[in-house]
Short mmCIF file of C-alpha atoms in Angstrom, two decimals:
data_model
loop_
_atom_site.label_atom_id
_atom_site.label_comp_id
_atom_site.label_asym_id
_atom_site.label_seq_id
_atom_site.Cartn_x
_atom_site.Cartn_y
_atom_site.Cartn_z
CA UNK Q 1 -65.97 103.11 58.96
CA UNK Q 2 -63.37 105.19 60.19
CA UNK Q 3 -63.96 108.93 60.28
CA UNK Q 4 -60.87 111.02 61.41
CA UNK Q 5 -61.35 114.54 63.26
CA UNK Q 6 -59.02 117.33 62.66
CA UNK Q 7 -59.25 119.71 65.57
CA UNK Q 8 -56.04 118.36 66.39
CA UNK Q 9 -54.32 120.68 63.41
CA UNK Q 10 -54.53 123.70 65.26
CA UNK Q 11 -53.55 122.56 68.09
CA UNK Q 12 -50.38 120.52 67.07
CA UNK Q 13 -49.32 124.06 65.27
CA UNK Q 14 -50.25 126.65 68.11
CA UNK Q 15 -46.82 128.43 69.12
CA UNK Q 16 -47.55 127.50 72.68
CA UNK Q 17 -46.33 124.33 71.29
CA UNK Q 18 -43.05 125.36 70.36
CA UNK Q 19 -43.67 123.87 67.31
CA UNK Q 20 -44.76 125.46 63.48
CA UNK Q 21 -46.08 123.48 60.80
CA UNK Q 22 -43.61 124.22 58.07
CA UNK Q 23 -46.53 122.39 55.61
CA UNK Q 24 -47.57 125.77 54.25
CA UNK Q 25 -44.47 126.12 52.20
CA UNK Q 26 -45.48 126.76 48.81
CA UNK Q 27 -45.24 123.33 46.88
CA UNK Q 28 -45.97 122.21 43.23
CA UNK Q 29 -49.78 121.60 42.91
CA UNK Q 30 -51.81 119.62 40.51
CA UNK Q 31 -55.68 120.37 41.41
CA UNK Q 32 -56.88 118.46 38.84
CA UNK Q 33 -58.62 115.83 40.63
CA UNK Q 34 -59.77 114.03 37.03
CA UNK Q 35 -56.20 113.45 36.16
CA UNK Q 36 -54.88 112.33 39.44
CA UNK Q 37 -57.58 109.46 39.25
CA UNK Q 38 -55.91 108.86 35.50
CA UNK Q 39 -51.94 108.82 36.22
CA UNK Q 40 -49.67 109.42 38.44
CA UNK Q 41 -49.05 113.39 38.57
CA UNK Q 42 -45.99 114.17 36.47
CA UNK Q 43 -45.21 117.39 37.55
CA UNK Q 44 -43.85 117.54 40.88
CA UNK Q 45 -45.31 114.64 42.30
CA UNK Q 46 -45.21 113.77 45.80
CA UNK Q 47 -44.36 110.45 47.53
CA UNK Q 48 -44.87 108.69 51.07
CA UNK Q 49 -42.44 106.65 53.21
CA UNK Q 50 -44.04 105.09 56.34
CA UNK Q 51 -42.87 103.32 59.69
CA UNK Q 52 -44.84 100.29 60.42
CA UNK Q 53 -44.73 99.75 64.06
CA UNK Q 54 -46.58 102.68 65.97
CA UNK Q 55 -48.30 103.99 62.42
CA UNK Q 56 -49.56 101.01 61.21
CA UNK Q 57 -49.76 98.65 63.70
CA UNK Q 58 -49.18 98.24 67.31
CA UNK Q 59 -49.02 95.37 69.13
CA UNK Q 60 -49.90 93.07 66.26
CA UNK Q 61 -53.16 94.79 65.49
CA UNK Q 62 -53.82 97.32 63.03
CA UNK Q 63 -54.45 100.97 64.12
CA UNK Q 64 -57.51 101.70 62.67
CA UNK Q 65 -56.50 104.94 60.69
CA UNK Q 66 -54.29 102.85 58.48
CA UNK Q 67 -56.45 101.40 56.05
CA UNK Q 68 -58.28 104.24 54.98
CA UNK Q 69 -54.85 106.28 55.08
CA UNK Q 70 -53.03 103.92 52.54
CA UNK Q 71 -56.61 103.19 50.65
CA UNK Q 72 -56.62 107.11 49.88
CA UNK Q 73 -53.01 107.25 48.60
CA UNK Q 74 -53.94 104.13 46.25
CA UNK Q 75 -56.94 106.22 45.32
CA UNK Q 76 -54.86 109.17 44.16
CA UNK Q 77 -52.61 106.71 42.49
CA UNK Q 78 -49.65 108.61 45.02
CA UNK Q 79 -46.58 106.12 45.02
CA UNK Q 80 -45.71 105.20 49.00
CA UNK Q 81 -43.27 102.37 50.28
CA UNK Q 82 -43.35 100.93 53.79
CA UNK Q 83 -39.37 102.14 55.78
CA UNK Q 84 -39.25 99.91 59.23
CA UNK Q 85 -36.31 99.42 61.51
CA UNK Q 86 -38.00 95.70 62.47
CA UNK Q 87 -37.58 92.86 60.37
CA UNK Q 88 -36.52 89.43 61.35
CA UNK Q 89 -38.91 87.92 57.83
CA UNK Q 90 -38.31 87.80 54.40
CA UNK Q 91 -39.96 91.14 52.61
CA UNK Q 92 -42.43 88.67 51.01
CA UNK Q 93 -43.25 87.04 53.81
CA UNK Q 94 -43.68 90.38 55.76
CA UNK Q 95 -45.57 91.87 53.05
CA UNK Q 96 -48.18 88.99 53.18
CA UNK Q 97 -48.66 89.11 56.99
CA UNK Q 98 -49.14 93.29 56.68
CA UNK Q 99 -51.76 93.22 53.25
CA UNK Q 100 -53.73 90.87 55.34
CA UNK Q 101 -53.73 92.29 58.60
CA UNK Q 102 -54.11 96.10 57.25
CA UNK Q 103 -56.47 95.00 54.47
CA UNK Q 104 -54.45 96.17 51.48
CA UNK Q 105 -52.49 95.36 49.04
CA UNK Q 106 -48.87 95.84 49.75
CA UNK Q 107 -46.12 94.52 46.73
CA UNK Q 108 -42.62 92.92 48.74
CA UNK Q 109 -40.88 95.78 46.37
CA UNK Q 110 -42.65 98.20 48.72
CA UNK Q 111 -40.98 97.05 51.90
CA UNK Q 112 -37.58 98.28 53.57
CA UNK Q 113 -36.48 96.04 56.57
CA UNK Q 114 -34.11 97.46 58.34
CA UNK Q 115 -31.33 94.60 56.97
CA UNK Q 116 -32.85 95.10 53.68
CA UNK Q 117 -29.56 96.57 52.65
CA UNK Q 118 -27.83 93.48 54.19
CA UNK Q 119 -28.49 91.91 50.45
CA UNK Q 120 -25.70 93.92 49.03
CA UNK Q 121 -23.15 92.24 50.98
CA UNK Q 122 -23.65 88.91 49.97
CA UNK Q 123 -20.78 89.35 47.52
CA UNK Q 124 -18.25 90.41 50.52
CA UNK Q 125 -19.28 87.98 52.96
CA UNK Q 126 -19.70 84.19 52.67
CA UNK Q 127 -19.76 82.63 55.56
CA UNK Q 128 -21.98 84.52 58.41
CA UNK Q 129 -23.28 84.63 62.17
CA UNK Q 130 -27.10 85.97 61.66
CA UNK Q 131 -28.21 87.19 64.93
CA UNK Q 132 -32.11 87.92 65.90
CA UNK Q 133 -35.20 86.73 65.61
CA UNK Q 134 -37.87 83.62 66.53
CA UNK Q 135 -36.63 80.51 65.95
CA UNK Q 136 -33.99 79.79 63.12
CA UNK Q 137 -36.16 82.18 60.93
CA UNK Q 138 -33.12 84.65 60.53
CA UNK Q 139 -31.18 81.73 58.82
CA UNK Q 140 -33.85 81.51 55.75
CA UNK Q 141 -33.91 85.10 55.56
CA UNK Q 142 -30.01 85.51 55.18
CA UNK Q 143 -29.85 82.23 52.86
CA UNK Q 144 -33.11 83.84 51.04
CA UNK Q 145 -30.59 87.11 50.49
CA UNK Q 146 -27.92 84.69 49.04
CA UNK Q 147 -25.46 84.17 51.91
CA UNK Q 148 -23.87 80.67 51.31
CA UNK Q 149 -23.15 79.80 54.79
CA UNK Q 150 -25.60 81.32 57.76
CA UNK Q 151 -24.57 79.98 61.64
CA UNK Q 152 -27.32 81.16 64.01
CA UNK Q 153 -26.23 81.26 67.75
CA UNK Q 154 -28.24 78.37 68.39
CA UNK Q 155 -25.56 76.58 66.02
CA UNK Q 156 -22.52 77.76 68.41
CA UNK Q 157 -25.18 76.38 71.91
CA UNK Q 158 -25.41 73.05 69.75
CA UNK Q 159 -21.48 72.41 68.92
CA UNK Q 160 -21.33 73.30 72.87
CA UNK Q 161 -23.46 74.24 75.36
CA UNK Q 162 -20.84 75.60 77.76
CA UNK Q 163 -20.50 78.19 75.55
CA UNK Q 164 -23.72 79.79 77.14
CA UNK Q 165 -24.45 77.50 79.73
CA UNK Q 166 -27.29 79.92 80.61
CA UNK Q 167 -28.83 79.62 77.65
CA UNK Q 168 -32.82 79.42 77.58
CA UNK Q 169 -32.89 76.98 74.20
CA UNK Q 170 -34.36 72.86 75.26
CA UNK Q 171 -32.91 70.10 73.75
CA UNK Q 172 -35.65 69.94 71.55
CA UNK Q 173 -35.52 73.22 70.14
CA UNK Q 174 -31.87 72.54 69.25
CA UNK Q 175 -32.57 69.79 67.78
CA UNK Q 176 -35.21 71.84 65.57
CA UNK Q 177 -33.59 75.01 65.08
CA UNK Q 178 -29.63 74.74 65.00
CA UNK Q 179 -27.61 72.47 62.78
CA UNK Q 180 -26.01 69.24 63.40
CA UNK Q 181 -21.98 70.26 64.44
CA UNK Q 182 -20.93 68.28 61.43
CA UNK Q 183 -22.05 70.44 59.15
CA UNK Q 184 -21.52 73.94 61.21
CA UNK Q 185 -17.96 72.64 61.85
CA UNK Q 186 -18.20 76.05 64.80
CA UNK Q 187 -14.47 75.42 66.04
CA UNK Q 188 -12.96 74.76 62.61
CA UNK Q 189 -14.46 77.00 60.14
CA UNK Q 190 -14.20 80.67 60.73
CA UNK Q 191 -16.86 83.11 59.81
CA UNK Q 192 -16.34 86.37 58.07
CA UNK Q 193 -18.70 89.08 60.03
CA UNK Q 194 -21.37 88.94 62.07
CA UNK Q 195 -24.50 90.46 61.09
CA UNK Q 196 -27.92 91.44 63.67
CA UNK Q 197 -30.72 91.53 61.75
CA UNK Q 198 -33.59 91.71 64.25
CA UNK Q 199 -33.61 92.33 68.11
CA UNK Q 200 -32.33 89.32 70.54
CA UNK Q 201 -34.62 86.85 71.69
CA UNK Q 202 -31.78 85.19 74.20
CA UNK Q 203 -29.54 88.14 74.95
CA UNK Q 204 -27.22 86.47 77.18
CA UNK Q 205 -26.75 84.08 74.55
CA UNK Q 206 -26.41 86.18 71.79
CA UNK Q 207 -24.09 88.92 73.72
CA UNK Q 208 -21.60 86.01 74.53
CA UNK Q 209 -21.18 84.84 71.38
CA UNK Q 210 -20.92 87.74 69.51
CA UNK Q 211 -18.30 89.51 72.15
CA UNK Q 212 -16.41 85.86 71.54
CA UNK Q 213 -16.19 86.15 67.42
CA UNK Q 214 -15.50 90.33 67.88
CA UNK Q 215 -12.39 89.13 69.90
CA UNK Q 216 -11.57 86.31 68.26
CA UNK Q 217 -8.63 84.65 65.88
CA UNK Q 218 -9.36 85.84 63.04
CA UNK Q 219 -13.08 84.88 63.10
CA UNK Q 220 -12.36 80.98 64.28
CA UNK Q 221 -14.73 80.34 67.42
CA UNK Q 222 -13.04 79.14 70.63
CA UNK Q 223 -9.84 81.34 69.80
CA UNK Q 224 -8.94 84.84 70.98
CA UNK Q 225 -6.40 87.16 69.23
CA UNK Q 226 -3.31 88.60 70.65
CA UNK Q 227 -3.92 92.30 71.49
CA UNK Q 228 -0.32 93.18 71.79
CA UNK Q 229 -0.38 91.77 67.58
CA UNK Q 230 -3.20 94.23 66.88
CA UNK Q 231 -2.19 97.72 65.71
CA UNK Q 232 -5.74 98.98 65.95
CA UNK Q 233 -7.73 97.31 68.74
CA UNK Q 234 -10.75 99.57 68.04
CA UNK Q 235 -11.24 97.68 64.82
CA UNK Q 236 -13.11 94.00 65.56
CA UNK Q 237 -11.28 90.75 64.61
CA UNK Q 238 -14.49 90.52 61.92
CA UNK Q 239 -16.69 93.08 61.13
CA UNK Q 240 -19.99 93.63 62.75
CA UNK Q 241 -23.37 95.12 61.51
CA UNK Q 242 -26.26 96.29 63.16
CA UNK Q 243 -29.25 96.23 61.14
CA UNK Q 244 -30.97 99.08 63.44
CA UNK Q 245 -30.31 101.28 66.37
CA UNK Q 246 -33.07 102.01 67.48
CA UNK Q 247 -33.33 101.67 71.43
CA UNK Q 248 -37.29 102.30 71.98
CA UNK Q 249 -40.01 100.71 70.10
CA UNK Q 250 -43.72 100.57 71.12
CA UNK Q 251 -46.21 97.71 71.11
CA UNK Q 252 -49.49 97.32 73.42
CA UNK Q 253 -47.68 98.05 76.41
CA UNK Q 254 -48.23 101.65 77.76
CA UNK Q 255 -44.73 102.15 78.00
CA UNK Q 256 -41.51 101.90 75.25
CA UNK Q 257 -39.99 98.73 75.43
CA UNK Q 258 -35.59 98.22 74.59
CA UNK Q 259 -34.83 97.68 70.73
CA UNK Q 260 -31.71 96.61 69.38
CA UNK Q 261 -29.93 99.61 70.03
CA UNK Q 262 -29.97 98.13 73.80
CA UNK Q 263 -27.53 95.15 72.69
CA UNK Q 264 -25.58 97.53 70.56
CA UNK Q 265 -24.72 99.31 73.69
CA UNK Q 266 -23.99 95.95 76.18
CA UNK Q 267 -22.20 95.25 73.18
CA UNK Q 268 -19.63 98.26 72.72
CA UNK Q 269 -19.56 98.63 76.22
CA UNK Q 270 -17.61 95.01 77.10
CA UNK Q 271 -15.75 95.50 73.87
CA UNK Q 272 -14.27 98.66 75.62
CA UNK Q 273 -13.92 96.74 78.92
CA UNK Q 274 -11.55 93.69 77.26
CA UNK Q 275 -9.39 96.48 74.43
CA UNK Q 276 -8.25 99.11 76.49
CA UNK Q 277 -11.53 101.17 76.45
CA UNK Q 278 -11.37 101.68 73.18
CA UNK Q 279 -14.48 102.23 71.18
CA UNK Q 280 -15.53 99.35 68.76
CA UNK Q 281 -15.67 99.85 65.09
CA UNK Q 282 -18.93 98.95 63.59
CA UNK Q 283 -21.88 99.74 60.86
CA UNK Q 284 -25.31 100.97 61.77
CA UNK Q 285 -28.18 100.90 59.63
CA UNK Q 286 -31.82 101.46 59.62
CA UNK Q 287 -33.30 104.99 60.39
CA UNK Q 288 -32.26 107.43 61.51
CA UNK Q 289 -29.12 106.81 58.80
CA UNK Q 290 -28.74 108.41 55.81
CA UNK Q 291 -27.34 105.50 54.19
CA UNK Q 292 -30.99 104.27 54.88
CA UNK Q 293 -32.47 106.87 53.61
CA UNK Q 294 -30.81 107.01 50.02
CA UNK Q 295 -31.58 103.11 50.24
CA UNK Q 296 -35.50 104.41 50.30
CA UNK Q 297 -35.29 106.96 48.31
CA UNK Q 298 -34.07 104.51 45.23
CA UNK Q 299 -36.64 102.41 46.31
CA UNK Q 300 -39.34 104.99 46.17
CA UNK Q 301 -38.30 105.92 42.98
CA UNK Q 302 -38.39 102.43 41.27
CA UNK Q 303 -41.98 102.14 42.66
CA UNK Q 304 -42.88 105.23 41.15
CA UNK Q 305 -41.44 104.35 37.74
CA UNK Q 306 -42.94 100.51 37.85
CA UNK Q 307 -46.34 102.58 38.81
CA UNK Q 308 -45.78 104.58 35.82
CA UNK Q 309 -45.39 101.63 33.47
CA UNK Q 310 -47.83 99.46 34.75
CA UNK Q 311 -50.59 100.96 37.17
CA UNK Q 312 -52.20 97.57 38.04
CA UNK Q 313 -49.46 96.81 40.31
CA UNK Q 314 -51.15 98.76 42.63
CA UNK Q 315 -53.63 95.48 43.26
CA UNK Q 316 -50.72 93.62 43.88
CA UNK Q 317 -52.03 90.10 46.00
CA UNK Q 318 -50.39 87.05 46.96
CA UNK Q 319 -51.46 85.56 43.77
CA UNK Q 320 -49.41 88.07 41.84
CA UNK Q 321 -45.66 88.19 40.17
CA UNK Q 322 -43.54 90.06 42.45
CA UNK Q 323 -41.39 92.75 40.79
CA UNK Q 324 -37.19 92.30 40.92
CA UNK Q 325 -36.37 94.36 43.54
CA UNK Q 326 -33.75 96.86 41.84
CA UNK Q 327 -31.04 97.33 44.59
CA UNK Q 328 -28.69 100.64 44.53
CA UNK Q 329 -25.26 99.98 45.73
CA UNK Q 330 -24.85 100.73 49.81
CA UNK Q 331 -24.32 104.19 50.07
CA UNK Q 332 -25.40 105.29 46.82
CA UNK Q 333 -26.57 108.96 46.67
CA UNK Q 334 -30.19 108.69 44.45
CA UNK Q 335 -30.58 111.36 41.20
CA UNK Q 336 -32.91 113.30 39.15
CA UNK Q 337 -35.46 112.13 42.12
CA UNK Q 338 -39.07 112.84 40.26
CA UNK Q 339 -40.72 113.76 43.77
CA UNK Q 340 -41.42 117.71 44.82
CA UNK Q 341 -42.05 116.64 48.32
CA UNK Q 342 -41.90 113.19 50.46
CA UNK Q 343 -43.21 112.82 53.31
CA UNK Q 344 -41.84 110.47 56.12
CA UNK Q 345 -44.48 109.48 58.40
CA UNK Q 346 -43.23 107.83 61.69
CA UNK Q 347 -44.22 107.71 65.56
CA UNK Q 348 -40.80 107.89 66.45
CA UNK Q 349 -38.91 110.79 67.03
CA UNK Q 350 -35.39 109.95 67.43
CA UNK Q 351 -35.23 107.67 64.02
CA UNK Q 352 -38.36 108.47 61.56
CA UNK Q 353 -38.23 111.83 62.06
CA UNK Q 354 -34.72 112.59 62.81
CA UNK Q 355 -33.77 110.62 59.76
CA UNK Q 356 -36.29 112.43 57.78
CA UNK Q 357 -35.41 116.03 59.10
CA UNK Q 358 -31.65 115.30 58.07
CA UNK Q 359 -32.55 114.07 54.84
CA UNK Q 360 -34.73 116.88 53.61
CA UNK Q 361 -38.06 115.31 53.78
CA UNK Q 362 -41.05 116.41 55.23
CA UNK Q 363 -41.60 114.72 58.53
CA UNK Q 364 -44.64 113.81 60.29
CA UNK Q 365 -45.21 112.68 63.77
CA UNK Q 366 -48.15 110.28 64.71
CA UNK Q 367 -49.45 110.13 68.48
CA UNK Q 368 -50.06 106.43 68.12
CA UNK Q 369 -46.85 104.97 68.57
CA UNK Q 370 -43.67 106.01 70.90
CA UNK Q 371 -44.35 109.81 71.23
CA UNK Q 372 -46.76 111.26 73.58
CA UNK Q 373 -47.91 114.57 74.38
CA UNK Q 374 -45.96 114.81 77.35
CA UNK Q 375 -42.63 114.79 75.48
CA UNK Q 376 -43.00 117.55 73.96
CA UNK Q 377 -41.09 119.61 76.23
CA UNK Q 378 -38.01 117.73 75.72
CA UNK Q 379 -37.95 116.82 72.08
CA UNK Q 380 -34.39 117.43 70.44
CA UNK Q 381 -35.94 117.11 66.94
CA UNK Q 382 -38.81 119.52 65.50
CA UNK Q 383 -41.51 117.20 63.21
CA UNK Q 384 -42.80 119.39 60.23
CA UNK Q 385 -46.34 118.35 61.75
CA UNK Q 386 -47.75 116.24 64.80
CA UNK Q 387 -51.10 114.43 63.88
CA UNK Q 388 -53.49 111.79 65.58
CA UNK Q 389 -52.80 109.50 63.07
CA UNK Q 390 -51.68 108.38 60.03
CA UNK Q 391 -54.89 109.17 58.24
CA UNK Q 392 -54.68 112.91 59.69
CA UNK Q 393 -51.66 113.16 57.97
CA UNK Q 394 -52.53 111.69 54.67
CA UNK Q 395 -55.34 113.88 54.42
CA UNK Q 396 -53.32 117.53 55.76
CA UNK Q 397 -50.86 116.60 53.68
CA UNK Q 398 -53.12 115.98 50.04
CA UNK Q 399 -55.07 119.03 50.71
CA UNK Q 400 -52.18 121.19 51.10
CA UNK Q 401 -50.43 119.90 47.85
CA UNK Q 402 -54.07 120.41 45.86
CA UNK Q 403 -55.09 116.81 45.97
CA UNK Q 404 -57.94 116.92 47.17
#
């Protein structure tokens, strides 16, 4: 079993530190430990939004203090939703590879990818270029959204390979993954944005491509547009959305390895280099965004209101009906929030808890993911508390709000 030690309180909030844990702010309590066993707490509750990678799990294995961490929030019937700038999976599909590995039960309503939000365009956009991911799994996740038509780079390497002719995909895998050119029709059939849902797994490949369709006709492939026709060069020939920007993410290497935010920047930077240095026009999501963070916010508070109707969906398995995932319009600012405090747990300090400051939640910073110690020193954003682990702060966080 895993038993957590707390000596590392102090020491996180010693001034030395140039840090204060702003915890002790006087929030609503409900000490009654019988009722928070019955119900959710109506008065001032408080809810949890975690990061996955670096909290959770790193390197495809779960970090110990996150079973016990989520097991005790399920305990005190305290609503929680997972908010993770990876993705690259449906949120079922997701879901079902994180209850299993972590060893509870997670609901796909409880999951924010970091394209998540992507589903609201399917109304806007028909015909797409999904970029990211292993294999052609990025095309059954946009076609699982409801995009009609999904063209994966692969698609563009199949019509032609001297498109990329450095591309790392075998004849086989084409064969497998991309679409016969018949159906794509790639050089007749333009596409009307171009969105990255998960980080690059051939980045010469993708980069081409998408610098290609940015500067293209009109959005036909194999075209370019006239610049001298184009009043405002900054804007794209077809829109372009980044589902993150995140440029550091950890997994079981000792150091941060490049995110997506690393092809956003090859990206803008040859987009200057061919339209007059000019600075392209695009959409970011994911943390640290705010548009992300009224996205989870919503979310949060559907959970808490399904949790309130029916508690049982807190055993959500496999072998259970999924809820409807209620989706707020992009951009749309959440009201009459039930929650006295959330608290945004996250390892990393330039998205989770720069999102979180900005928002107005609390903000918690775990030692098991990106940050370290040492960075202390030169950290731009102030956490409201830095913990272990994600069971540290679970348990800080219930005691101060009268939980437990």
């Amino acid at each position: 079993m895993f038993l957590p030690s707390f000596s590392r309180y102090t020491k996180s909030c010693r001034p030395e530190r140039s840090l204060r844990c702003f915890c002790s702010s006087s929030p609503v309590l409900l000490r009654d430990s019988s009722l928070a066993h019955a119900q959710l707490h109506a008065a001032g509750p408080i809810g949890f939004v975690f990061d996955i990678d670096g909290v959770l799990i790193r390197g495809g294995k779960r970090i110990e203090a996150a079973k016990p961490a989520l097991q005790l929030l399920n305990h005190h019937r305290i609503p929680w939703i997972l908010l993770t700038n990876g993705g690259g999976y449906s949120e079922a599909a997701r879901t079902a590879y994180l209850s299993t590995l972590l060893d509870v039960n997670i609901n796909p309503v409880q999951l924010i990818q970091s394209h998540t939000p992507f589903k609201g365009f399917t109304k806007t956009y028909r015909r797409i270029l999904a970029v990211g991911g292993l294999e052609d799994r990025v095309r059954h996740v946009a076609r699982d959204y409801g995009f009609e038509d999904v063209l994966i780079p692969a698609d563009i390497i199949r019509s032609n390979q001297s498109v990329w002719p450095f591309h790392g995909f075998s004849a086989d895998q084409l064969n497998r993954w991309a679409l016969d050119p018949s159906i794509t029709n790639v050089f007749k059939k333009p596409i009307d944005a171009i969105m990255v849902f998960n980080d690059p797994r051939d980045m010469g490949t993708d980069i081409q491509i998408i610098v290609d369709y940015l500067n293209s006709d009109n959005g036909l492939y194999g075209t370019i547009r006239n610049l001298h026709k184009v009043s405002h060069n900054h804007t794209p020939s077809i829109p372009i959305f980044f589902s993150n920007n995140d440029l550091l993410w950890a997994n079981d290497f000792n150091l941060p390895r490049f995110g997506q935010g690393q092809l956003r920047i090859i990206i803008e930077r040859l987009y200057q280099e061919l339209n007059n240095s000019l600075t392209l026009d695009s959409t970011i999501f994911g943390k640290p965004f705010k548009s992300q963070y009224d996205f989870a916010h919503h979310i949060l508070i559907d959970w808490y209101q399904s949790l309130l109707k029916n508690p049982n969906l807190i055993n959500f398995n496999s072998n259970s009906q999924a809820l409807k995932q209620i989706l707020p319009s992009i951009g749309e600012i959440p009201v009459n929030s039930p929650f006295n405090k959330i608290y945004m747990v996250g390892d990393n300090p330039e998205s989770d808890i720069k999102g979180a400051n900005n928002y107005g939640w609390e903000s918690c910073l775990v030692r098991t993911g990106v940050f370290k110690d040492d960075d202390l020193p030169d950290l731009k954003v102030k956490p409201t508390m830095i913990v272990d682990n994600v069971y540290e702060a679970i348990k800080f966080v219930l005691d101060i709000n009268g939980y437990i």
